[in-house]
Structures are given as structure tokens and as C-alpha cells.
mmCIF file of N, CA and C in Angstrom:
data_model
loop_
_atom_site.group_PDB
_atom_site.id
_atom_site.type_symbol
_atom_site.label_atom_id
_atom_site.label_comp_id
_atom_site.label_asym_id
_atom_site.label_seq_id
_atom_site.Cartn_x
_atom_site.Cartn_y
_atom_site.Cartn_z
ATOM 1 N N MET A 405 -61.663 -70.036 17.132
ATOM 2 C CA MET A 405 -60.764 -70.872 17.912
ATOM 3 C C MET A 405 -60.494 -70.077 19.132
ATOM 4 N N ILE A 406 -60.036 -68.709 18.838
ATOM 5 C CA ILE A 406 -59.733 -68.054 20.179
ATOM 6 C C ILE A 406 -60.795 -67.626 20.833
ATOM 7 N N LEU A 407 -62.192 -67.359 20.421
ATOM 8 C CA LEU A 407 -63.244 -67.150 21.381
ATOM 9 C C LEU A 407 -63.571 -68.500 22.188
ATOM 10 N N GLU A 408 -63.320 -69.587 21.469
ATOM 11 C CA GLU A 408 -63.619 -70.842 22.219
ATOM 12 C C GLU A 408 -62.594 -70.831 23.554
ATOM 13 N N LYS A 409 -61.455 -70.477 23.120
ATOM 14 C CA LYS A 409 -60.563 -70.576 24.381
ATOM 15 C C LYS A 409 -60.829 -69.576 25.474
ATOM 16 N N LEU A 410 -61.423 -68.253 24.946
ATOM 17 C CA LEU A 410 -61.894 -67.393 25.944
ATOM 18 C C LEU A 410 -63.141 -67.617 26.833
ATOM 19 N N ARG A 411 -63.794 -68.653 26.256
ATOM 20 C CA ARG A 411 -64.817 -69.089 27.028
ATOM 21 C C ARG A 411 -64.679 -70.245 28.031
ATOM 22 N N THR A 412 -63.412 -70.616 28.110
ATOM 23 C CA THR A 412 -63.085 -71.641 29.033
ATOM 24 C C THR A 412 -62.912 -70.819 30.383
ATOM 25 N N PRO A 413 -62.890 -71.556 31.526
ATOM 26 C CA PRO A 413 -62.447 -71.041 32.821
ATOM 27 C C PRO A 413 -61.117 -70.302 32.635
ATOM 28 N N ASN A 414 -60.206 -71.035 32.185
ATOM 29 C CA ASN A 414 -58.918 -70.148 31.870
ATOM 30 C C ASN A 414 -59.001 -68.846 31.109
ATOM 31 N N GLY A 415 -59.632 -68.981 30.118
ATOM 32 C CA GLY A 415 -59.819 -67.785 29.343
ATOM 33 C C GLY A 415 -60.678 -66.612 30.073
ATOM 34 N N LYS A 416 -61.353 -66.959 30.996
ATOM 35 C CA LYS A 416 -62.103 -66.093 31.818
ATOM 36 C C LYS A 416 -61.184 -65.418 32.806
ATOM 37 N N LYS A 417 -60.199 -66.283 33.316
ATOM 38 C CA LYS A 417 -59.212 -65.826 34.270
ATOM 39 C C LYS A 417 -58.129 -64.918 33.538
ATOM 40 N N PHE A 418 -57.758 -65.251 32.160
ATOM 41 C CA PHE A 418 -57.126 -64.480 31.321
ATOM 42 C C PHE A 418 -57.704 -63.059 31.215
ATOM 43 N N LEU A 419 -59.041 -62.877 30.778
ATOM 44 C CA LEU A 419 -59.602 -61.632 30.749
ATOM 45 C C LEU A 419 -59.806 -60.871 31.878
ATOM 46 N N LEU A 420 -59.926 -61.499 32.939
ATOM 47 C CA LEU A 420 -60.093 -60.951 34.240
ATOM 48 C C LEU A 420 -58.488 -60.230 34.660
ATOM 49 N N SER A 421 -57.507 -60.990 34.359
ATOM 50 C CA SER A 421 -56.339 -60.544 34.610
ATOM 51 C C SER A 421 -55.724 -59.387 33.829
ATOM 52 N N ALA A 422 -56.106 -59.368 32.481
ATOM 53 C CA ALA A 422 -55.842 -58.469 31.629
ATOM 54 C C ALA A 422 -56.658 -57.130 31.891
ATOM 55 N N PHE A 423 -57.915 -57.249 32.493
ATOM 56 C CA PHE A 423 -58.651 -56.104 33.049
ATOM 57 C C PHE A 423 -58.093 -55.496 34.008
ATOM 58 N N VAL A 424 -57.503 -56.359 35.098
ATOM 59 C CA VAL A 424 -56.831 -55.791 36.163
ATOM 60 C C VAL A 424 -55.587 -55.171 35.899
ATOM 61 N N VAL A 425 -54.830 -55.698 34.960
ATOM 62 C CA VAL A 425 -53.653 -54.992 34.403
ATOM 63 C C VAL A 425 -53.957 -53.627 33.871
ATOM 64 N N PHE A 426 -54.893 -53.520 33.165
ATOM 65 C CA PHE A 426 -55.358 -52.168 32.465
ATOM 66 C C PHE A 426 -55.822 -51.179 33.621
ATOM 67 N N VAL A 427 -56.450 -51.569 34.688
ATOM 68 C CA VAL A 427 -56.866 -50.766 35.649
ATOM 69 C C VAL A 427 -55.622 -50.371 36.478
ATOM 70 N N ILE A 428 -54.660 -51.236 36.717
ATOM 71 C CA ILE A 428 -53.416 -50.710 37.418
ATOM 72 C C ILE A 428 -52.754 -49.807 36.562
ATOM 73 N N ALA A 429 -52.430 -50.022 35.252
ATOM 74 C CA ALA A 429 -51.759 -49.265 34.344
ATOM 75 C C ALA A 429 -52.494 -47.847 34.324
ATOM 76 N N ALA A 430 -53.797 -47.788 34.115
ATOM 77 C CA ALA A 430 -54.491 -46.496 34.041
ATOM 78 C C ALA A 430 -54.243 -45.847 35.354
ATOM 79 N N VAL A 431 -54.149 -46.442 36.453
ATOM 80 C CA VAL A 431 -53.929 -45.620 37.731
ATOM 81 C C VAL A 431 -52.653 -45.134 38.001
ATOM 82 N N VAL A 432 -51.688 -45.923 37.612
ATOM 83 C CA VAL A 432 -50.268 -45.465 37.584
ATOM 84 C C VAL A 432 -50.092 -44.402 36.519
ATOM 85 N N VAL A 433 -50.292 -44.697 35.170
ATOM 86 C CA VAL A 433 -50.050 -43.722 34.187
ATOM 87 C C VAL A 433 -50.762 -42.444 34.523
ATOM 88 N N GLY A 434 -51.991 -42.544 34.930
ATOM 89 C CA GLY A 434 -52.850 -41.424 35.193
ATOM 90 C C GLY A 434 -52.325 -40.606 36.458
ATOM 91 N N ARG A 435 -51.909 -41.341 37.303
ATOM 92 C CA ARG A 435 -51.373 -40.512 38.372
ATOM 93 C C ARG A 435 -49.909 -39.687 38.068
ATOM 94 N N ALA A 436 -49.072 -40.567 37.297
ATOM 95 C CA ALA A 436 -47.757 -39.765 36.752
ATOM 96 C C ALA A 436 -48.091 -38.763 35.681
ATOM 97 N N THR A 437 -49.098 -38.911 34.766
ATOM 98 C CA THR A 437 -49.283 -37.928 33.739
ATOM 99 C C THR A 437 -49.972 -36.708 34.488
ATOM 100 N N PHE A 438 -51.154 -36.834 35.162
ATOM 101 C CA PHE A 438 -51.876 -35.799 35.662
ATOM 102 C C PHE A 438 -50.978 -35.005 36.717
ATOM 103 N N GLY A 439 -50.435 -35.815 37.658
ATOM 104 C CA GLY A 439 -49.720 -35.255 38.752
ATOM 105 C C GLY A 439 -48.415 -34.721 38.147
ATOM 106 N N GLY A 440 -47.846 -35.165 37.222
ATOM 107 C CA GLY A 440 -46.523 -34.574 36.608
ATOM 108 C C GLY A 440 -46.802 -33.166 35.999
ATOM 109 N N VAL A 441 -47.912 -32.991 35.388
ATOM 110 C CA VAL A 441 -48.276 -31.653 34.892
ATOM 111 C C VAL A 441 -48.448 -30.612 35.987
ATOM 112 N N VAL A 442 -49.182 -31.085 37.135
ATOM 113 C CA VAL A 442 -49.514 -30.282 38.104
ATOM 114 C C VAL A 442 -48.150 -29.804 38.966
ATOM 115 N N ARG A 443 -47.314 -30.818 39.176
ATOM 116 C CA ARG A 443 -45.947 -30.643 39.888
ATOM 117 C C ARG A 443 -44.980 -29.799 38.990
ATOM 118 N N GLU A 444 -44.866 -30.195 37.809
ATOM 119 C CA GLU A 444 -43.863 -29.681 36.801
ATOM 120 C C GLU A 444 -44.128 -28.211 36.376
ATOM 121 N N TYR A 445 -45.375 -27.945 36.110
ATOM 122 C CA TYR A 445 -45.842 -26.527 35.706
ATOM 123 C C TYR A 445 -46.387 -25.848 36.779
ATOM 124 N N ASN A 446 -46.703 -26.379 37.870
ATOM 125 C CA ASN A 446 -47.107 -25.443 39.036
ATOM 126 C C ASN A 446 -48.695 -24.958 38.482
ATOM 127 N N LEU A 447 -49.312 -25.919 37.843
ATOM 128 C CA LEU A 447 -50.744 -25.573 37.265
ATOM 129 C C LEU A 447 -51.784 -26.412 37.805
ATOM 130 N N PRO A 448 -52.574 -25.851 38.775
ATOM 131 C CA PRO A 448 -53.593 -26.572 39.416
ATOM 132 C C PRO A 448 -54.686 -26.938 38.524
ATOM 133 N N TYR A 449 -55.592 -27.964 39.027
ATOM 134 C CA TYR A 449 -56.544 -28.502 38.033
ATOM 135 C C TYR A 449 -57.525 -27.403 37.747
ATOM 136 N N ALA A 450 -57.739 -26.453 38.635
ATOM 137 C CA ALA A 450 -58.842 -25.446 38.182
ATOM 138 C C ALA A 450 -58.350 -24.546 37.247
ATOM 139 N N ASP A 451 -57.124 -24.464 36.962
ATOM 140 C CA ASP A 451 -56.638 -23.632 35.733
ATOM 141 C C ASP A 451 -56.762 -24.424 34.378
ATOM 142 N N TRP A 452 -56.849 -25.674 34.350
ATOM 143 C CA TRP A 452 -56.898 -26.479 33.283
ATOM 144 C C TRP A 452 -58.053 -26.201 32.240
ATOM 145 N N THR A 453 -57.916 -26.282 31.116
ATOM 146 C CA THR A 453 -58.915 -26.372 30.215
ATOM 147 C C THR A 453 -59.341 -27.482 29.747
ATOM 148 N N THR A 454 -60.427 -27.638 29.144
ATOM 149 C CA THR A 454 -61.063 -29.002 28.873
ATOM 150 C C THR A 454 -60.262 -29.718 27.897
ATOM 151 N N SER A 455 -59.624 -29.002 27.017
ATOM 152 C CA SER A 455 -58.740 -29.710 26.020
ATOM 153 C C SER A 455 -57.577 -30.429 26.645
ATOM 154 N N MET A 456 -56.934 -29.603 27.824
ATOM 155 C CA MET A 456 -55.832 -30.258 28.333
ATOM 156 C C MET A 456 -56.454 -31.687 29.113
ATOM 157 N N PHE A 457 -57.739 -31.729 29.677
ATOM 158 C CA PHE A 457 -58.135 -33.003 30.462
ATOM 159 C C PHE A 457 -58.373 -34.000 29.334
ATOM 160 N N VAL A 458 -58.716 -33.685 28.181
ATOM 161 C CA VAL A 458 -58.998 -34.505 26.987
ATOM 162 C C VAL A 458 -57.827 -35.046 26.607
ATOM 163 N N LEU A 459 -56.829 -34.397 26.349
ATOM 164 C CA LEU A 459 -55.538 -34.843 25.730
ATOM 165 C C LEU A 459 -54.816 -35.584 26.734
ATOM 166 N N GLN A 460 -54.791 -35.243 28.062
ATOM 167 C CA GLN A 460 -54.131 -36.055 28.937
ATOM 168 C C GLN A 460 -54.810 -37.392 29.262
ATOM 169 N N GLY A 461 -56.101 -37.291 29.158
ATOM 170 C CA GLY A 461 -56.954 -38.689 29.150
ATOM 171 C C GLY A 461 -56.734 -39.423 28.047
ATOM 172 N N ALA A 462 -56.612 -38.991 27.186
ATOM 173 C CA ALA A 462 -56.212 -39.781 25.927
ATOM 174 C C ALA A 462 -54.999 -40.469 25.869
ATOM 175 N N MET A 463 -54.030 -39.635 26.332
ATOM 176 C CA MET A 463 -52.610 -40.177 26.521
ATOM 177 C C MET A 463 -52.712 -41.389 27.635
ATOM 178 N N VAL A 464 -53.419 -41.076 28.620
ATOM 179 C CA VAL A 464 -53.440 -42.271 29.743
ATOM 180 C C VAL A 464 -54.032 -43.530 29.069
ATOM 181 N N PHE A 465 -55.140 -43.239 28.295
ATOM 182 C CA PHE A 465 -55.691 -44.442 27.647
ATOM 183 C C PHE A 465 -55.048 -45.053 26.715
ATOM 184 N N VAL A 466 -54.124 -44.293 25.794
ATOM 185 C CA VAL A 466 -53.303 -44.999 24.778
ATOM 186 C C VAL A 466 -52.107 -45.847 25.687
ATOM 187 N N TYR A 467 -51.676 -45.356 26.695
ATOM 188 C CA TYR A 467 -50.371 -45.961 27.243
ATOM 189 C C TYR A 467 -50.792 -47.178 28.074
ATOM 190 N N SER A 468 -52.058 -46.917 28.656
ATOM 191 C CA SER A 468 -52.655 -48.081 29.531
ATOM 192 C C SER A 468 -52.874 -49.405 28.687
ATOM 193 N N CYS A 469 -53.371 -49.039 27.253
ATOM 194 C CA CYS A 469 -53.554 -49.969 26.285
ATOM 195 C C CYS A 469 -52.407 -50.726 25.887
ATOM 196 N N ILE A 470 -51.329 -50.105 25.718
ATOM 197 C CA ILE A 470 -50.038 -50.365 25.392
ATOM 198 C C ILE A 470 -49.374 -51.363 26.486
ATOM 199 N N PHE A 471 -49.566 -50.878 27.667
ATOM 200 C CA PHE A 471 -48.979 -51.680 28.684
ATOM 201 C C PHE A 471 -49.861 -52.833 28.930
ATOM 202 N N THR A 472 -51.181 -52.839 28.641
ATOM 203 C CA THR A 472 -52.050 -54.012 28.735
ATOM 204 C C THR A 472 -51.707 -55.037 27.669
ATOM 205 N N LEU A 473 -51.437 -54.647 26.564
ATOM 206 C CA LEU A 473 -51.094 -55.453 25.368
ATOM 207 C C LEU A 473 -49.742 -56.088 25.654
ATOM 208 N N LEU A 474 -48.883 -55.361 26.337
ATOM 209 C CA LEU A 474 -47.502 -55.947 26.508
ATOM 210 C C LEU A 474 -47.650 -56.996 27.748
ATOM 211 N N PHE A 475 -48.346 -56.653 28.635
ATOM 212 C CA PHE A 475 -48.523 -57.751 29.760
ATOM 213 C C PHE A 475 -49.350 -58.940 29.504
ATOM 214 N N ALA A 476 -50.201 -58.691 28.509
ATOM 215 C CA ALA A 476 -50.998 -59.768 28.007
ATOM 216 C C ALA A 476 -50.314 -60.952 27.249
ATOM 217 N N ILE A 477 -49.330 -60.757 26.866
ATOM 218 C CA ILE A 477 -48.556 -61.586 26.124
ATOM 219 C C ILE A 477 -48.329 -62.769 27.289
ATOM 220 N N PRO A 478 -47.250 -62.438 28.160
ATOM 221 C CA PRO A 478 -46.951 -63.536 29.009
ATOM 222 C C PRO A 478 -48.269 -64.147 29.732
ATOM 223 N N LEU A 479 -49.300 -63.367 30.143
ATOM 224 C CA LEU A 479 -50.656 -63.670 30.667
ATOM 225 C C LEU A 479 -51.212 -64.804 29.662
ATOM 226 N N GLY A 480 -51.229 -64.641 28.336
ATOM 227 C CA GLY A 480 -51.865 -65.511 27.401
ATOM 228 C C GLY A 480 -50.950 -66.771 27.445
ATOM 229 N N PHE A 481 -49.911 -66.774 27.470
ATOM 230 C CA PHE A 481 -48.941 -67.902 27.507
ATOM 231 C C PHE A 481 -49.405 -68.655 28.825
ATOM 232 N N PHE A 482 -49.590 -68.069 29.912
ATOM 233 C CA PHE A 482 -49.780 -68.737 31.136
ATOM 234 C C PHE A 482 -51.197 -69.343 31.113
ATOM 235 N N PHE A 483 -52.125 -68.485 30.888
ATOM 236 C CA PHE A 483 -53.518 -68.859 31.039
ATOM 237 C C PHE A 483 -54.209 -69.791 29.830
ATOM 238 N N LEU A 484 -53.664 -69.451 28.557
ATOM 239 C CA LEU A 484 -54.360 -69.951 27.246
ATOM 240 C C LEU A 484 -53.278 -70.926 26.561
ATOM 241 N N GLY A 485 -52.123 -71.211 27.349
ATOM 242 C CA GLY A 485 -51.210 -72.158 26.601
ATOM 243 C C GLY A 485 -51.763 -73.465 26.741
ATOM 244 N N SER A 486 -51.044 -74.418 25.992
ATOM 245 C CA SER A 486 -51.649 -75.826 25.870
ATOM 246 C C SER A 486 -51.481 -76.366 27.278
ATOM 247 N N ASP A 487 -52.185 -77.362 27.668
ATOM 248 C CA ASP A 487 -52.232 -78.005 29.000
ATOM 249 C C ASP A 487 -50.929 -78.924 28.930
ATOM 250 N N ASN A 488 -50.156 -79.408 27.919
ATOM 251 C CA ASN A 488 -49.106 -80.269 27.918
ATOM 252 C C ASN A 488 -47.997 -79.503 28.711
ATOM 253 N N GLN A 489 -47.760 -78.054 28.595
ATOM 254 C CA GLN A 489 -46.833 -77.575 29.075
ATOM 255 C C GLN A 489 -46.668 -77.393 30.598
ATOM 256 N N ARG A 490 -47.779 -77.734 31.347
ATOM 257 C CA ARG A 490 -47.885 -77.475 32.825
ATOM 258 C C ARG A 490 -47.556 -78.676 33.581
#
């Protein structure tokens, strides 16, 4: 049932909008996370270890997924809701 809704034109719009939300969240959270470490600790990227990049990247990924899920709820109602509500 859900896959059938996602194959409709509105379902494709929903997936595209969720992807756009993920990209925007990743850019904003990534800038805040990586830039925050550089500014707060005066630690340039050249001094970072590989594990620091991996941990910060994982944190950006997790937070971006959470923001995407939170914003997908109203997007789902808007794009995948019943046509009677419009």
C-alpha cells in the first residue's frame, strides 16, 4: 500500500522533497558541527585525526536523518494524504 502511494506523482514529489530536506539538514548540521569544532577549539582541519572526521560525519548523518524524519511527517500529510482533504 505504501509502495503504491510512493509510485504515484505525489509520492515522487514526497520523496524528492524528503531528499531536499535531508540535503539541507546535512549542510546546515555539517556546517554547525564541523565549523563549531574549528571555532570552539581552534583546531584546524589539518590537525584532525581520521576518527574525528568519522565521528563528526556520523553525527551529521544521524542528526540529518532525524531532522528528515521530523520534516517528513507534515510532508507526508501534504503529499500522501487523501485527496478528499484538498
